[in-house]
Amino acid sequence: MKLPCGYIFPVVGSLFVTYLYNVMANVVLSGVVQGLQPLWGKSYGKQDTKEIND
């Protein structure tokens, strides 16, 4: 069964928007984790658990 174009574009558009939201969430979370790694590594190297927990 062939779908009319009126049904194809909303489905493709919604899938694309969902993909973009996933990409943006991944970019933001990756940036946060990469920013925290030096802070965690510094505290871990000094064996300073108080600074990590605060």
PDB file of C-alpha atoms in Angstrom, residues 1-49:
ATOM      1  CA  MET A   1       0.000   0.000   0.000  1.00  0.00           C
ATOM      2  CA  LYS A   2       1.410   3.356  -1.003  1.00  0.00           C
ATOM      3  CA  LEU A   3       1.062   6.162   1.527  1.00  0.00           C
ATOM      4  CA  PRO A   4       0.161   9.626   0.319  1.00  0.00           C
ATOM      5  CA  CYS A   5       2.769  12.344   0.797  1.00  0.00           C
ATOM      6  CA  GLY A   6       0.605  13.950   3.473  1.00  0.00           C
ATOM      7  CA  TYR A   7       1.383  11.045   5.793  1.00  0.00           C
ATOM      8  CA  ILE A   8       5.068  10.611   4.953  1.00  0.00           C
ATOM      9  CA  PHE A   9       6.311  14.131   5.722  1.00  0.00           C
ATOM     10  CA  PRO A  10       4.981  14.360   9.309  1.00  0.00           C
ATOM     11  CA  VAL A  11       6.450  10.946  10.151  1.00  0.00           C
ATOM     12  CA  VAL A  12       9.859  11.783   8.677  1.00  0.00           C
ATOM     13  CA  GLY A  13       9.779  15.217  10.329  1.00  0.00           C
ATOM     14  CA  SER A  14       8.970  13.819  13.752  1.00  0.00           C
ATOM     15  CA  LEU A  15      11.705  11.192  13.445  1.00  0.00           C
ATOM     16  CA  PHE A  16      14.211  13.876  12.458  1.00  0.00           C
ATOM     17  CA  VAL A  17      13.239  16.094  15.400  1.00  0.00           C
ATOM     18  CA  THR A  18      13.553  13.145  17.777  1.00  0.00           C
ATOM     19  CA  TYR A  19      17.001  12.421  16.350  1.00  0.00           C
ATOM     20  CA  LEU A  20      18.055  16.058  16.832  1.00  0.00           C
ATOM     21  CA  TYR A  21      16.887  16.044  20.455  1.00  0.00           C
ATOM     22  CA  ASN A  22      18.926  12.897  21.088  1.00  0.00           C
ATOM     23  CA  VAL A  23      21.998  14.415  19.437  1.00  0.00           C
ATOM     24  CA  MET A  24      21.709  17.633  21.448  1.00  0.00           C
ATOM     25  CA  ALA A  25      21.247  15.734  24.716  1.00  0.00           C
ATOM     26  CA  ASN A  26      24.315  13.653  23.895  1.00  0.00           C
ATOM     27  CA  VAL A  27      26.383  16.767  23.135  1.00  0.00           C
ATOM     28  CA  VAL A  28      25.361  18.494  26.370  1.00  0.00           C
ATOM     29  CA  LEU A  29      25.939  15.448  28.564  1.00  0.00           C
ATOM     30  CA  SER A  30      29.301  14.727  26.932  1.00  0.00           C
ATOM     31  CA  GLY A  31      30.389  18.305  27.610  1.00  0.00           C
ATOM     32  CA  VAL A  32      29.389  18.092  31.258  1.00  0.00           C
ATOM     33  CA  VAL A  33      31.220  14.805  31.759  1.00  0.00           C
ATOM     34  CA  GLN A  34      34.345  16.038  29.978  1.00  0.00           C
ATOM     35  CA  GLY A  35      34.312  19.178  32.117  1.00  0.00           C
ATOM     36  CA  LEU A  36      34.013  17.222  35.357  1.00  0.00           C
ATOM     37  CA  GLN A  37      36.749  14.696  34.600  1.00  0.00           C
ATOM     38  CA  PRO A  38      39.691  17.010  35.440  1.00  0.00           C
ATOM     39  CA  LEU A  39      38.039  18.025  38.711  1.00  0.00           C
ATOM     40  CA  TRP A  40      37.368  14.436  39.718  1.00  0.00           C
ATOM     41  CA  GLY A  41      40.853  13.357  38.616  1.00  0.00           C
ATOM     42  CA  LYS A  42      42.537  16.107  40.641  1.00  0.00           C
ATOM     43  CA  SER A  43      40.613  15.185  43.786  1.00  0.00           C
ATOM     44  CA  TYR A  44      41.190  11.468  43.221  1.00  0.00           C
ATOM     45  CA  GLY A  45      44.936  12.047  42.790  1.00  0.00           C
ATOM     46  CA  LYS A  46      45.092  13.933  46.086  1.00  0.00           C
ATOM     47  CA  GLN A  47      42.908  11.258  47.752  1.00  0.00           C
ATOM     48  CA  ASP A  48      40.598  14.108  48.809  1.00  0.00           C
ATOM     49  CA  THR A  49      37.136  12.599  49.038  1.00  0.00           C
TER      50      THR A  49
END
